[in-house]
CSV table of C-alpha atoms in Angstrom, one decimal:
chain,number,residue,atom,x,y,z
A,24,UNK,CA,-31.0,-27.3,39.2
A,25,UNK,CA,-30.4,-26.2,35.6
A,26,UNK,CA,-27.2,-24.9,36.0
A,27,UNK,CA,-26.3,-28.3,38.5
A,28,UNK,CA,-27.3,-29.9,35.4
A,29,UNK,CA,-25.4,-28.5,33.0
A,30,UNK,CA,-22.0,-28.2,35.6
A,31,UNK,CA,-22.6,-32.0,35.8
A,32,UNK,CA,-22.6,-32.8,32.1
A,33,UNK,CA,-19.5,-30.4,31.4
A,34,UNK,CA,-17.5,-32.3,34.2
A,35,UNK,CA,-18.5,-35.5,32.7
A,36,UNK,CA,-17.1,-34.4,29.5
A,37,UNK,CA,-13.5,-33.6,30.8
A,38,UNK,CA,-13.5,-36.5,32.7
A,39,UNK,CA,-14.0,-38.3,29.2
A,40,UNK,CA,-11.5,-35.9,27.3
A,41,UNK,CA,-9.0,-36.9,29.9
A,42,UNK,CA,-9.3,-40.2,30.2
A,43,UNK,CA,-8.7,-40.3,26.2
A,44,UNK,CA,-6.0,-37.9,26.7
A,45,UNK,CA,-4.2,-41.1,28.5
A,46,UNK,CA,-4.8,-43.6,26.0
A,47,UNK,CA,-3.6,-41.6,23.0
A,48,UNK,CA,-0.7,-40.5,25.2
A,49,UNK,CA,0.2,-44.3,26.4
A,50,UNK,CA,-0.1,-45.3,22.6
A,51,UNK,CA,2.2,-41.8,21.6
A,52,UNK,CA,4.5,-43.0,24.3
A,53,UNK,CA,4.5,-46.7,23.1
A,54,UNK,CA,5.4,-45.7,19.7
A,55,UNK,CA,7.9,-43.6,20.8
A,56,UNK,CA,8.9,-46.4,22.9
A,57,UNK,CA,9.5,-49.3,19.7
A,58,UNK,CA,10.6,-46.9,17.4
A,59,UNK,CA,13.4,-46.3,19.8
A,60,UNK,CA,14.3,-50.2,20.2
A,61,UNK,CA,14.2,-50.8,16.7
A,62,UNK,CA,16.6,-47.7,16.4
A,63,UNK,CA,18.7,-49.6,19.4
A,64,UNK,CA,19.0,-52.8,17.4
A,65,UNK,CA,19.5,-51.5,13.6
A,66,UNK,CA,22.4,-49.4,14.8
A,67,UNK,CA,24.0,-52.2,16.6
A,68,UNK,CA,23.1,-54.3,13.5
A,69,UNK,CA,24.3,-51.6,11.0
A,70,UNK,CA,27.1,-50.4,12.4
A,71,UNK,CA,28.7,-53.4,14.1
A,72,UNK,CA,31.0,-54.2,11.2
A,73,UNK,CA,32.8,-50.8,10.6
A,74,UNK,CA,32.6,-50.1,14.5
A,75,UNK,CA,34.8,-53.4,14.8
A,76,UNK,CA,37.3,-52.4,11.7
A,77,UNK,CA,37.2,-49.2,13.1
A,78,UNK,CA,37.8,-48.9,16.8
A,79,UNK,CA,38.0,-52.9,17.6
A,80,UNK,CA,34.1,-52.8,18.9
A,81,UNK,CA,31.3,-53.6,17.3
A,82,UNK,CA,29.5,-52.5,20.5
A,83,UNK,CA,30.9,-48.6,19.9
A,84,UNK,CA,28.5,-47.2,18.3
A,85,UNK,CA,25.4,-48.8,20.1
A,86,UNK,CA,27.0,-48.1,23.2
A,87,UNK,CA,27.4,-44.4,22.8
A,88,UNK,CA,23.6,-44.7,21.0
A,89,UNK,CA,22.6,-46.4,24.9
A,90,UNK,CA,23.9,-43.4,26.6
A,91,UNK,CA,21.5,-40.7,24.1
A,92,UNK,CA,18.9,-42.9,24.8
A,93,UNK,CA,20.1,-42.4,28.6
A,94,UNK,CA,20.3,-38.7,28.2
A,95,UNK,CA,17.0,-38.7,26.6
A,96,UNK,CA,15.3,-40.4,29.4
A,97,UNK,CA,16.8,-38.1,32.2
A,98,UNK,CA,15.5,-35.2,30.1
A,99,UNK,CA,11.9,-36.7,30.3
A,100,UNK,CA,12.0,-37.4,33.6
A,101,UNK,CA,13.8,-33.6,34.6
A,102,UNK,CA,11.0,-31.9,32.1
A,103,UNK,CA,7.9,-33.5,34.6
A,104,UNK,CA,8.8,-30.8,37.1
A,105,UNK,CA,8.3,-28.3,34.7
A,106,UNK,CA,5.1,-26.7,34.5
A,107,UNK,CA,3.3,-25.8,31.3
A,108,UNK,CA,3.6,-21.9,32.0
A,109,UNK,CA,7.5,-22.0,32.7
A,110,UNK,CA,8.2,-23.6,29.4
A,111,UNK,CA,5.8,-20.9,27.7
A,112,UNK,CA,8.1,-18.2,29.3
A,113,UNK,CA,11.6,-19.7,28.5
A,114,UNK,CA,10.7,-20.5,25.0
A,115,UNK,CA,11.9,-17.6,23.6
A,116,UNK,CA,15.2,-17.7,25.6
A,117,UNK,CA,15.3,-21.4,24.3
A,118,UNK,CA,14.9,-20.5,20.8
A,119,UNK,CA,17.8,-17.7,21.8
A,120,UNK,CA,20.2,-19.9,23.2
A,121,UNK,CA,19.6,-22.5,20.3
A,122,UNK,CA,20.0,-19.8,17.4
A,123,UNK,CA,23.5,-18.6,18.9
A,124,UNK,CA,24.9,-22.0,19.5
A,125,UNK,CA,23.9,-22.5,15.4
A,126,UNK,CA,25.2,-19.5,14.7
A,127,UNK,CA,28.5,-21.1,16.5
A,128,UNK,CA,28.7,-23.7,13.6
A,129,UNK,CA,30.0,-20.5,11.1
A,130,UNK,CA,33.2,-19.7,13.3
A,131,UNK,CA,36.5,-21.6,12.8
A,132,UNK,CA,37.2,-21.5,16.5
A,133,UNK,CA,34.1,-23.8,17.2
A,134,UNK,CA,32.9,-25.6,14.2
A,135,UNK,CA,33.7,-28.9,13.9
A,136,UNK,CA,34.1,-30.1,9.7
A,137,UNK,CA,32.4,-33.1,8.5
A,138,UNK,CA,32.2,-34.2,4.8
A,139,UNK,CA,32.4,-30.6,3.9
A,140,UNK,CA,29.3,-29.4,6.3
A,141,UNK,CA,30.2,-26.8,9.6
A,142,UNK,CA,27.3,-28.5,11.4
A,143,UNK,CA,28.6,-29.8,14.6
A,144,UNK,CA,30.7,-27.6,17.4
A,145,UNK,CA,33.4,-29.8,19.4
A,146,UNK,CA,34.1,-29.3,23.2
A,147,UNK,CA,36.7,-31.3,24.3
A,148,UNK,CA,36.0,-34.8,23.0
A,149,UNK,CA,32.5,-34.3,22.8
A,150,UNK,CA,30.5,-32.8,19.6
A,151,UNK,CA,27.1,-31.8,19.0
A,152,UNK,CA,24.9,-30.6,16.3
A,153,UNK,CA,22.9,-27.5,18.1
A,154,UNK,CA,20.7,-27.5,14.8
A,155,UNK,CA,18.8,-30.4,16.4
A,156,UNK,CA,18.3,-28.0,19.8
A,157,UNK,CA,17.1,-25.1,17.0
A,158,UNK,CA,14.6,-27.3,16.2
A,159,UNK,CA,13.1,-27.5,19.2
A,160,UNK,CA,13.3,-24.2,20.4
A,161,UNK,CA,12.0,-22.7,16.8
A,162,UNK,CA,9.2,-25.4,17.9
A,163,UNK,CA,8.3,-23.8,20.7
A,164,UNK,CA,9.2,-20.4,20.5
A,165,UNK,CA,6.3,-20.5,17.6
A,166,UNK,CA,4.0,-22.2,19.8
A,167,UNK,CA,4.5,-19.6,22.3
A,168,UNK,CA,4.1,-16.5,20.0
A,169,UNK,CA,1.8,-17.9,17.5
A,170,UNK,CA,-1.3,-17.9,19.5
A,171,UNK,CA,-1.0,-14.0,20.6
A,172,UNK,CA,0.0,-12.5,17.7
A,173,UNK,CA,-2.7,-9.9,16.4
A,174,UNK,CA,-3.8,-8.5,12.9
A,175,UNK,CA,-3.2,-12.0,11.4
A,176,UNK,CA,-5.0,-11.2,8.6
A,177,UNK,CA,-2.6,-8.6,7.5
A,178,UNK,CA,0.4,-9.8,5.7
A,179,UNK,CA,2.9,-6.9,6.8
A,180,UNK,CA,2.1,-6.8,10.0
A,181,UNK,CA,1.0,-10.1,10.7
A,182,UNK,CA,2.6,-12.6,8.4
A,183,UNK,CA,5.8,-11.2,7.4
A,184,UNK,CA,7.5,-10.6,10.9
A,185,UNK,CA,7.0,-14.8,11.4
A,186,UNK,CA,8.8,-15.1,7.5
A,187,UNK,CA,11.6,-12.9,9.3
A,188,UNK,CA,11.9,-15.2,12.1
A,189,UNK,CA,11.9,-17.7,10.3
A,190,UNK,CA,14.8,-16.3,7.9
A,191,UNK,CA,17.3,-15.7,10.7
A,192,UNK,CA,17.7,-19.4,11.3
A,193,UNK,CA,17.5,-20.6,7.7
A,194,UNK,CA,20.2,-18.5,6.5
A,195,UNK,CA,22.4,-20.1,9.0
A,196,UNK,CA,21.4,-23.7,8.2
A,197,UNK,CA,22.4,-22.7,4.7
A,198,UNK,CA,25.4,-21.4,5.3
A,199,UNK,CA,26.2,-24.8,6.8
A,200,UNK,CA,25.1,-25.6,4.5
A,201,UNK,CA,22.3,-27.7,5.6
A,202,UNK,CA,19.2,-27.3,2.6
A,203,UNK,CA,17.6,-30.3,4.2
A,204,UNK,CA,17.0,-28.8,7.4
A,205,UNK,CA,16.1,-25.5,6.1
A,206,UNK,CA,12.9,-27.2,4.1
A,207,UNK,CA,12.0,-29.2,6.6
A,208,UNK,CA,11.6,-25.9,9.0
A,209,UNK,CA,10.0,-24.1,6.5
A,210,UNK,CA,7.3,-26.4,5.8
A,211,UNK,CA,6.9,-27.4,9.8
A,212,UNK,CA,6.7,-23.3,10.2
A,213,UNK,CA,4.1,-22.8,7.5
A,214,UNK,CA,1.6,-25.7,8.7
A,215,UNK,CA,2.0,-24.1,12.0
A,216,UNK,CA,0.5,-20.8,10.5
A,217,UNK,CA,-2.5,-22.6,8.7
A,218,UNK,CA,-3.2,-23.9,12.2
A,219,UNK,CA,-3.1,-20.8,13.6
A,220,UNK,CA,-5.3,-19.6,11.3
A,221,UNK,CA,-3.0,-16.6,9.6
A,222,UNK,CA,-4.3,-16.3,5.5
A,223,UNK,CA,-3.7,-19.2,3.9
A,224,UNK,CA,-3.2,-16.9,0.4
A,225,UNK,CA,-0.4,-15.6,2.3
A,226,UNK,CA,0.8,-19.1,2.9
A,227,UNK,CA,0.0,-20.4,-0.6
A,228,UNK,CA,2.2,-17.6,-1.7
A,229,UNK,CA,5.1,-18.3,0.2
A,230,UNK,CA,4.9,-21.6,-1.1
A,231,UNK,CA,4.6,-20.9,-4.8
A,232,UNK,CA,7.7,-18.0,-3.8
A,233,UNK,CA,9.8,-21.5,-3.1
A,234,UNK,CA,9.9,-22.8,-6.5
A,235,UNK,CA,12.0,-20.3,-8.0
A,236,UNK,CA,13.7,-19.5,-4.8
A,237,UNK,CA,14.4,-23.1,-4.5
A,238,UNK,CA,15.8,-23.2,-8.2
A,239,UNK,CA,18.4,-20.5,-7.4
A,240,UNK,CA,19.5,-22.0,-4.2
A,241,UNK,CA,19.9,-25.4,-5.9
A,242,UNK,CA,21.9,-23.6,-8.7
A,243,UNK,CA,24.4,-21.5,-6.6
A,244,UNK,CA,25.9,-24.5,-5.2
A,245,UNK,CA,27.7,-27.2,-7.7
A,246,UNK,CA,27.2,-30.3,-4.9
A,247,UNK,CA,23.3,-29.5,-4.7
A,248,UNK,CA,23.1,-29.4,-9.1
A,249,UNK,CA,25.2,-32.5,-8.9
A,250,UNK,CA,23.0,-34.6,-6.6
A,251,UNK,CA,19.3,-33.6,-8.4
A,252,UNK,CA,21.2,-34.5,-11.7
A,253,UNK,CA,22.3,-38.4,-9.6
A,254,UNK,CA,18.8,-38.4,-8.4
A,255,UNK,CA,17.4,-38.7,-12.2
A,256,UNK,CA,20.3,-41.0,-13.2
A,257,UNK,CA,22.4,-42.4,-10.5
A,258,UNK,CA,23.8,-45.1,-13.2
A,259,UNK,CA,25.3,-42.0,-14.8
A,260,UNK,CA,28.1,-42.1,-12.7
A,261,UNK,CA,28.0,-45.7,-10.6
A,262,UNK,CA,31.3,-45.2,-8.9
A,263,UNK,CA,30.5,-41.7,-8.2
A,264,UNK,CA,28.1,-39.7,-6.9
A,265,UNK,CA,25.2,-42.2,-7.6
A,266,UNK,CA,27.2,-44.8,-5.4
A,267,UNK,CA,25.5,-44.5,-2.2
A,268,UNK,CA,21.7,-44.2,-3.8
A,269,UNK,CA,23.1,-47.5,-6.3
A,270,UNK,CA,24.3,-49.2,-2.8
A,271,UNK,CA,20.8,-48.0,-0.9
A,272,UNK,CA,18.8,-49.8,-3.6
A,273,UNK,CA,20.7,-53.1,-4.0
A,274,UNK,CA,20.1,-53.1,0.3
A,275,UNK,CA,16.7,-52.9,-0.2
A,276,UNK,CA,15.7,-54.7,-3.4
A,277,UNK,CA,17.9,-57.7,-1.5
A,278,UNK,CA,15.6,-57.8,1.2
A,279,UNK,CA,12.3,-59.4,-0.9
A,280,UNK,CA,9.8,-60.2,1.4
A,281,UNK,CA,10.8,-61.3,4.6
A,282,UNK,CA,14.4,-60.1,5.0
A,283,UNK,CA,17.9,-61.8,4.6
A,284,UNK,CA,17.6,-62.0,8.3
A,285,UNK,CA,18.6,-59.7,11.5
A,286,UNK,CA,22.5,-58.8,11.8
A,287,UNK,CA,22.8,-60.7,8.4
A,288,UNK,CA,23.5,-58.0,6.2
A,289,UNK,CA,25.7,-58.2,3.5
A,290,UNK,CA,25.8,-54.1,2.1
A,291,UNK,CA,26.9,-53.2,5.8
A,292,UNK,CA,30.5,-54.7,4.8
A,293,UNK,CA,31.2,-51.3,3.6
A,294,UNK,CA,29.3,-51.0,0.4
A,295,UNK,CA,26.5,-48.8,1.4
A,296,UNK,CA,28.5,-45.1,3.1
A,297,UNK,CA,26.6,-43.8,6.2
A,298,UNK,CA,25.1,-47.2,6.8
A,299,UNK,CA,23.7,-46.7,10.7
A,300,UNK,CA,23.1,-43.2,10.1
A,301,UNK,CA,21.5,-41.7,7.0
A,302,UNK,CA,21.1,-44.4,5.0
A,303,UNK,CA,19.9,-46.7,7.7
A,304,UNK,CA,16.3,-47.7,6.5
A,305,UNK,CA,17.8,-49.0,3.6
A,306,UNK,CA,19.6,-51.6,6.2
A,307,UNK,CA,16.2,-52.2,7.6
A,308,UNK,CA,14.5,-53.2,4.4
A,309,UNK,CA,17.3,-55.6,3.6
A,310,UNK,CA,17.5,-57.5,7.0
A,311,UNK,CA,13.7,-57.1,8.0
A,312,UNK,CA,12.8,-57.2,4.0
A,313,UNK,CA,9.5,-55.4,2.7
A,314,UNK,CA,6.9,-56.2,5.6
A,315,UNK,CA,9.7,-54.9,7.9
A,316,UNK,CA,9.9,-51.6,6.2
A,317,UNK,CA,5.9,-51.6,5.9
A,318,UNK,CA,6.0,-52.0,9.6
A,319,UNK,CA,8.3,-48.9,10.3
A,320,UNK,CA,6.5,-46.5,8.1
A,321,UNK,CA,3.0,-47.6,10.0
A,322,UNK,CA,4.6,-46.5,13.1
A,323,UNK,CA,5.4,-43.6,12.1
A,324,UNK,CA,1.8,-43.1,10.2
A,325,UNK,CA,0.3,-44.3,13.6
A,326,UNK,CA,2.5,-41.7,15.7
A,327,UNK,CA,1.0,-38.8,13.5
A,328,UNK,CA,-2.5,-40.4,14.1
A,329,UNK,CA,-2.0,-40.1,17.9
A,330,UNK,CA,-0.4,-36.8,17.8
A,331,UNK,CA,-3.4,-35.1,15.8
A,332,UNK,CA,-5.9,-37.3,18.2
A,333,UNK,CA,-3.8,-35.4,21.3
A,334,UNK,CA,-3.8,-32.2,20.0
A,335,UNK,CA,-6.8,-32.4,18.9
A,336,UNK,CA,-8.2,-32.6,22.4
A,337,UNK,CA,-5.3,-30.1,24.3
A,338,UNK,CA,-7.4,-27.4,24.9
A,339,UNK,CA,-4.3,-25.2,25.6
A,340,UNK,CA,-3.3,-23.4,22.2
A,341,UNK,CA,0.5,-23.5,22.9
A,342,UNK,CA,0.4,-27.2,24.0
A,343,UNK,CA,-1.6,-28.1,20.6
A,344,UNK,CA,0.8,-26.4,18.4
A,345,UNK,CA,4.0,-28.4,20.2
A,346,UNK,CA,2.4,-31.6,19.4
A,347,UNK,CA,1.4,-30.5,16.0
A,348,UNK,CA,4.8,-29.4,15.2
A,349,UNK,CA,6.8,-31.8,16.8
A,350,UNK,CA,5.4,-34.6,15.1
A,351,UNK,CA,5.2,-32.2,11.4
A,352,UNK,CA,8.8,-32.1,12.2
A,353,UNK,CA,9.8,-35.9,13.0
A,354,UNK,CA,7.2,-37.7,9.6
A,355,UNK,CA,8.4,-34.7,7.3
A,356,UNK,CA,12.5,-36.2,8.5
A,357,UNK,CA,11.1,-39.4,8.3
A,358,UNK,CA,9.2,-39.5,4.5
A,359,UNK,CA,12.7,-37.7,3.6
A,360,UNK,CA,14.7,-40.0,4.9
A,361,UNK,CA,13.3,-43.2,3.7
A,362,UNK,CA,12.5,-41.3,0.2
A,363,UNK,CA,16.3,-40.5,-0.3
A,364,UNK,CA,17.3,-43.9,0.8
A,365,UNK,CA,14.9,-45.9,-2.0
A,366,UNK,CA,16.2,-43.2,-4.4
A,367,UNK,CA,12.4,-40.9,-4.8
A,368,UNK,CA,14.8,-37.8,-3.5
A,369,UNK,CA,17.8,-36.7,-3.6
A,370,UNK,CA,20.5,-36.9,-1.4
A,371,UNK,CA,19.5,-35.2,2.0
A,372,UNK,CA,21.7,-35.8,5.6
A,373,UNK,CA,18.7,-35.9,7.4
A,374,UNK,CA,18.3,-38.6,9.9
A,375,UNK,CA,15.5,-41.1,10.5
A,376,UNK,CA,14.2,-40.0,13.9
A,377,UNK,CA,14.5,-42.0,16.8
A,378,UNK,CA,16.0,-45.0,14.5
A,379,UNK,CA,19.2,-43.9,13.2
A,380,UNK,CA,22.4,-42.9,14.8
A,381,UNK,CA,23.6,-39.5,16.0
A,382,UNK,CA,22.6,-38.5,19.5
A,383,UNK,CA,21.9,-35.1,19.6
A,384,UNK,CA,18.8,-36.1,17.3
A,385,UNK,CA,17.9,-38.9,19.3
A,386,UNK,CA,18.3,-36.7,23.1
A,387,UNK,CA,16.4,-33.9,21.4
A,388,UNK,CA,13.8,-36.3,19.7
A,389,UNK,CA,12.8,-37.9,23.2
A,390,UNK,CA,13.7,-34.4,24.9
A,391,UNK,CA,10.6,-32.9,22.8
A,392,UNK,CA,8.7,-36.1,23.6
A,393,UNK,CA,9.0,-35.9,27.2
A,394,UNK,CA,7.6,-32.5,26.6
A,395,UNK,CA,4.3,-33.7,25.0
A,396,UNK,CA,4.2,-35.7,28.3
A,397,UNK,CA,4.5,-32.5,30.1
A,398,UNK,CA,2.0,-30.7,28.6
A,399,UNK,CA,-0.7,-33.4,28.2
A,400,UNK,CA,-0.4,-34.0,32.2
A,401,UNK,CA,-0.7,-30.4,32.7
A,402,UNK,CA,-4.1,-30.6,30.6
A,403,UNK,CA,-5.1,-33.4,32.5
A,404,UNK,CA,-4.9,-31.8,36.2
């Protein structure tokens, strides 16, 4: 009777778990769901006037932004077959496949060049940047090998074969050069250790080791000196490299309150560079003003909410440290993002996920999403 009991109880429990698991996951999903729509409309709204100069359009760019979105979704719906166990096994063949495509970036014969970065690889008419796909597969490759990796305590054996992972990929994305990325993957690597419990001295180390490492990096290249020099004075050289910070500011202090209005802004008509891309937030706070940039940075607050509420009740080790670093991944792009464009960072080409343009984020972004879904169904049955 005891034991009846007690069997009772416990089933009563999962049945509450799970039935939580489906709210946080429709309010994850929902998010998801109106950051992507906003994305759908700033890009239109952003981009309309250079599309039209451009290629005679003004629909071009949030046409080709429909058919990621379209990508996106067939990936979500393709990833539901899936079970949990197959994508623990392919992880690692992911995080392969992903880390040789990068690696493609670096020769001539592939990379395709823009504004002086070997990020993207052209087939035919079509280019993507496989940096996005790294970051999905380092995602889960660590969720896969994190959880059954022994003698955590121990930094030789323990910690520093994860720092050498970890430095295959980041001297790649250097060599890009892409030093925005490379932080961003560091830090999303090193919360992922804390959660799995490895030292946190070892982890505080690594982090201190990234000042001076940092400093050197930051000297070695001119561009990089140049842009934390703006950053402290952009007014130093107005038509120069502080233009597009200058530009980013004027978008955003026009806004005020309320917004000069949807599809009424004035910066788009080509004073702000990268306007539906990088520097699209700053688009946002002009036409939607400051409640309309209060109201995108909740959502993204409220997306890490529900993540840590989901993980927090995943039972499955792997599918917890997904969640955890998939949404590390997408705030730490996103307080970048909207810190560069209001001038509190320097100049990073790091994209504003699910909101600005550039489809390889934006498949990958829901791609990783429709994963979540995935592995909180598979908790569920």
């Amino acid at each position: 009777m005891l034991d009846g009991g007690c069997s009772n109880k416990n089933m009563t429990a999962i049945r509450m778990i799970d039935k939580a698991l489906r709210t946080d996951l429709r309010i994850f999903l929902s998010i998801v769901i109106t950051l992507t729509l906003i994305g759908l409309v700033f890009v239109y709204s952003a981009s309309s006037v250079f599309a039209m100069e451009t290629f005679g359009s003004s629909f071009y760019f949030v046409k080709k932004h429909l058919i990621g979105i379209a990508i996106g979704l067939a990936g979500i719906i393709t990833l539901q077959f899936f079970s949990r166990e197959t994508i623990k096994l392919i992880a690692p063949l992911l995080f392969l496949g992903a880390l040789i495509l990068t690696a493609c970036t670096l020769v001539p014969a592939f990379a395709y060049r823009v504004h002086g970065s070997s990020r993207w690889i052209r087939f035919f008419h079509f280019t993507f940047q496989p940096s996005e796909l790294l970051k999905m597969g380092l995602i889960l490759f660590l969720a896969a090998y994190l959880p059954h990796k022994k003698r955590r305590s121990s930094f030789v054996y323990g910690y520093l074969p994860i720092l050498c992972i970890i430095l295959i990929p980041s001297l790649i994305l250097l060599r890009q050069p892409d030093f925005g990325l490379t932080i961003t993957l560091f830090f999303t690597t090193l919360l992922l250790l804390f959660v799995s419990q490895f030292e946190i001295k070892h982890i505080l180390l690594t982090l201190l080791s990234f000042i001076p490492i940092g400093t050197l990096l930051i000297l070695m290249r001119p561009y990089r000196l140049k842009r934390v020099l703006t950053f402290f004075n952009p007014w130093h050289d107005p038509q120069g490299s502080g233009f597009q910070v200058i530009q980013s500011l004027i978008a955003i202090g026009s806004g005020g309150f309320w917004g000069v209005g949807i599809a009424q802004s004035k910066q788009k008509f080509f004073y702000l560079p990268m306007q539906h891309t990088d520097f699209i937030f700053a688009i946002i706070a002009e036409e939607a003003g400051f409640i309309g940039a209060f109201i995108l940075i909740s959502l993204y607050l409220a997306l890490l909410y529900s993540a840590i509420k989901i993980a927090q009740q995943l039972r499955d080790q792997f599918s917890q440290l997904v969640v955890i670093g998939f949404t590390t991944l997408v705030n730490l792009q996103a307080v970048i993002n909207i810190c560069v464009a209001s001038g509190l960072l320097p100049t990073k080409g790091i994209a504003l996920p699910f909101v600005s343009y550039g489809n390889t984020a934006l498949v990958c972004n829901l791609w990783m999403v429709g994963g979540i879904m995935l592995l909180v169904r598979a908790e569920i049955k």
